[in-house]
mmCIF file of C-alpha atoms in Angstrom:
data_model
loop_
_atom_site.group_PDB
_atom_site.id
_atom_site.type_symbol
_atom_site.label_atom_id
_atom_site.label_comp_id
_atom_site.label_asym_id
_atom_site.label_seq_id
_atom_site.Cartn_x
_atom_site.Cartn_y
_atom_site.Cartn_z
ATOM 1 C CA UNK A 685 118.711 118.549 -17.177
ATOM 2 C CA UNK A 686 116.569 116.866 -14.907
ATOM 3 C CA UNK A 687 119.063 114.282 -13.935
ATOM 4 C CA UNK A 688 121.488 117.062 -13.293
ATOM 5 C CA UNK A 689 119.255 118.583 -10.483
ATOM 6 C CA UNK A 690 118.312 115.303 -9.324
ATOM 7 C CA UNK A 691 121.798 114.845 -8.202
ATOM 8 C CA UNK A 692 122.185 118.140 -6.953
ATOM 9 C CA UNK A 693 119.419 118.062 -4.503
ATOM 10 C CA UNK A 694 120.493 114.100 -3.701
ATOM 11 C CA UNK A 695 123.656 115.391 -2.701
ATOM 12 C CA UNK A 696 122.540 117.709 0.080
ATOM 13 C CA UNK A 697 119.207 115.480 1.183
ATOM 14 C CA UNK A 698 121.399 113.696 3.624
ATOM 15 C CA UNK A 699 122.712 116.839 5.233
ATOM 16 C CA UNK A 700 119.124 118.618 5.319
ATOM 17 C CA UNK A 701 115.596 117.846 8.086
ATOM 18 C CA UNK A 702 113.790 119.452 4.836
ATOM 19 C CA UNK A 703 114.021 121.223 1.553
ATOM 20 C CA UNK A 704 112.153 123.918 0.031
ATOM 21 C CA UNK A 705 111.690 123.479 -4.077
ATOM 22 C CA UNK A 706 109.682 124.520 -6.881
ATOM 23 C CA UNK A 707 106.123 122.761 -7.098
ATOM 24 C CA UNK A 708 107.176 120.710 -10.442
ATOM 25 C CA UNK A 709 110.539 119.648 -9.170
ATOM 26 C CA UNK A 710 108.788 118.513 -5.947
ATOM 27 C CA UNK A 711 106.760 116.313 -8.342
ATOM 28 C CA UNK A 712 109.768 115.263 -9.833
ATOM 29 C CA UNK A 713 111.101 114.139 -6.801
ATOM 30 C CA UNK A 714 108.126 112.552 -5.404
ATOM 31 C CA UNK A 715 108.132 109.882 -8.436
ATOM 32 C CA UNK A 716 111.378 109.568 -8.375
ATOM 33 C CA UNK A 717 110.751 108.440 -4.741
ATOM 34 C CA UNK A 718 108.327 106.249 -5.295
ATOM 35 C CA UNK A 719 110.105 103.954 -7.496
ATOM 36 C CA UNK A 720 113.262 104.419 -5.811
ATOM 37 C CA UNK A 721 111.475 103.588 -2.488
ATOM 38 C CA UNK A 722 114.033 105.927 -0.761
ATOM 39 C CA UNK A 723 111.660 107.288 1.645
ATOM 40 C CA UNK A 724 113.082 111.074 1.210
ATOM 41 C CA UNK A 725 110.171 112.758 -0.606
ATOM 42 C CA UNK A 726 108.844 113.743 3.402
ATOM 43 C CA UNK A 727 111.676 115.916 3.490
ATOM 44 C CA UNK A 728 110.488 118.237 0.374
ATOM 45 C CA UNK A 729 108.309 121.150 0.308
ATOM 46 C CA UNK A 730 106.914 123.682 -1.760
ATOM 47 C CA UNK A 731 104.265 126.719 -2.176
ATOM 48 C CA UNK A 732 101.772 124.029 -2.518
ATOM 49 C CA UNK A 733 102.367 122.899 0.540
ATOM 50 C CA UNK A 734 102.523 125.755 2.324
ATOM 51 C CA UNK A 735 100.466 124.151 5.238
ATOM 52 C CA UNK A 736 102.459 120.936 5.714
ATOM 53 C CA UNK A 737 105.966 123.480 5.825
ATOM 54 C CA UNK A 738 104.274 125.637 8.389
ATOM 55 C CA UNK A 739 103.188 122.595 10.498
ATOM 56 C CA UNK A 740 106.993 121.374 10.380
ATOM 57 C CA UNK A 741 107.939 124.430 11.511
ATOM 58 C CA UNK A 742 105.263 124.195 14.296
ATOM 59 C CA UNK A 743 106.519 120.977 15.203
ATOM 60 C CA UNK A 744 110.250 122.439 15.962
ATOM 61 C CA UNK A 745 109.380 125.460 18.076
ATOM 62 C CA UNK A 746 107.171 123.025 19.922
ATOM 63 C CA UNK A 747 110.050 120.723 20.816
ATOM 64 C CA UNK A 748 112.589 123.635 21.470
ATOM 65 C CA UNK A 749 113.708 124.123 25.220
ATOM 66 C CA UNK A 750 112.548 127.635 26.437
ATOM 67 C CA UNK A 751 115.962 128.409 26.477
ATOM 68 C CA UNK A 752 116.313 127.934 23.267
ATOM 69 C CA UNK A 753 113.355 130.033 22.399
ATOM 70 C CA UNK A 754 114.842 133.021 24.164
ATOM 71 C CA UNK A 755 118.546 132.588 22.338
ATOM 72 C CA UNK A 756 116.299 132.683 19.356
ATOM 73 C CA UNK A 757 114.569 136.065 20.013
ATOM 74 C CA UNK A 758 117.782 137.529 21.507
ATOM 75 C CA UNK A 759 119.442 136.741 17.854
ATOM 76 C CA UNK A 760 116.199 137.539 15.811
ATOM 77 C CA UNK A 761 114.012 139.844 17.256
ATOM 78 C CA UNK A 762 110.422 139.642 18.756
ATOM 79 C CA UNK A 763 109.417 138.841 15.129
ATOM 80 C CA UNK A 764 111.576 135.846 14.508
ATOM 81 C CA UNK A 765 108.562 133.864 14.163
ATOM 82 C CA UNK A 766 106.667 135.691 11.503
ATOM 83 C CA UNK A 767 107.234 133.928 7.943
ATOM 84 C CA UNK A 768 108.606 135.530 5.068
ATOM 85 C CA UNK A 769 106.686 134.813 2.490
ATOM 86 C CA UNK A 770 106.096 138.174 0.623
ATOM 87 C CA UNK A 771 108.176 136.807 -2.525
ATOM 88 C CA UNK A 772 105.449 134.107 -3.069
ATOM 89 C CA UNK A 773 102.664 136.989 -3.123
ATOM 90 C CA UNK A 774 101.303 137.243 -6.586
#
């Protein structure tokens, strides 16, 4: 089964700047990495690693073009940039 979403994931790593997973497939993936030596296992995150997704984000907005920023509230809202992340609440 594990093999199965292995190559699930593989297939949309190339088309993907980062991937939210489970904590234990994120594991999975990581070892998988190392012995590949693929050098993908930057690109996956999960709720315990909250921090390093949030600083990703950071990292984005930081780089966007005002205009950009504005196109994004316009679309979203003033709260665009507030996370959802009530589903992860215990």
């Amino acid at each position: 089964l594990i093999h199965i979403y292995l190559s699930f994931i593989s297939a949309f790593t190339p088309y993907c700047d980062a991937l939210f997973i489970d904590n234990a497939f994120k594991e999975n993936v990581k070892q998988g990495d190392k012995n590949l030596k693929l050098g993908i296992s930057d690109k996956f995150y999960s709720a315990n690693d909250f921090n390093g997704f949030f600083e990703y984000l950071d990292n984005i907005e930081a780089s966007a073009s005002k205009r950009h920023l504005h196109k994004v509230k316009e679309v979203y809202g003033e709260d665009w940039g507030q996370p959802y992340i009530t589903m992860y609440d215990e």
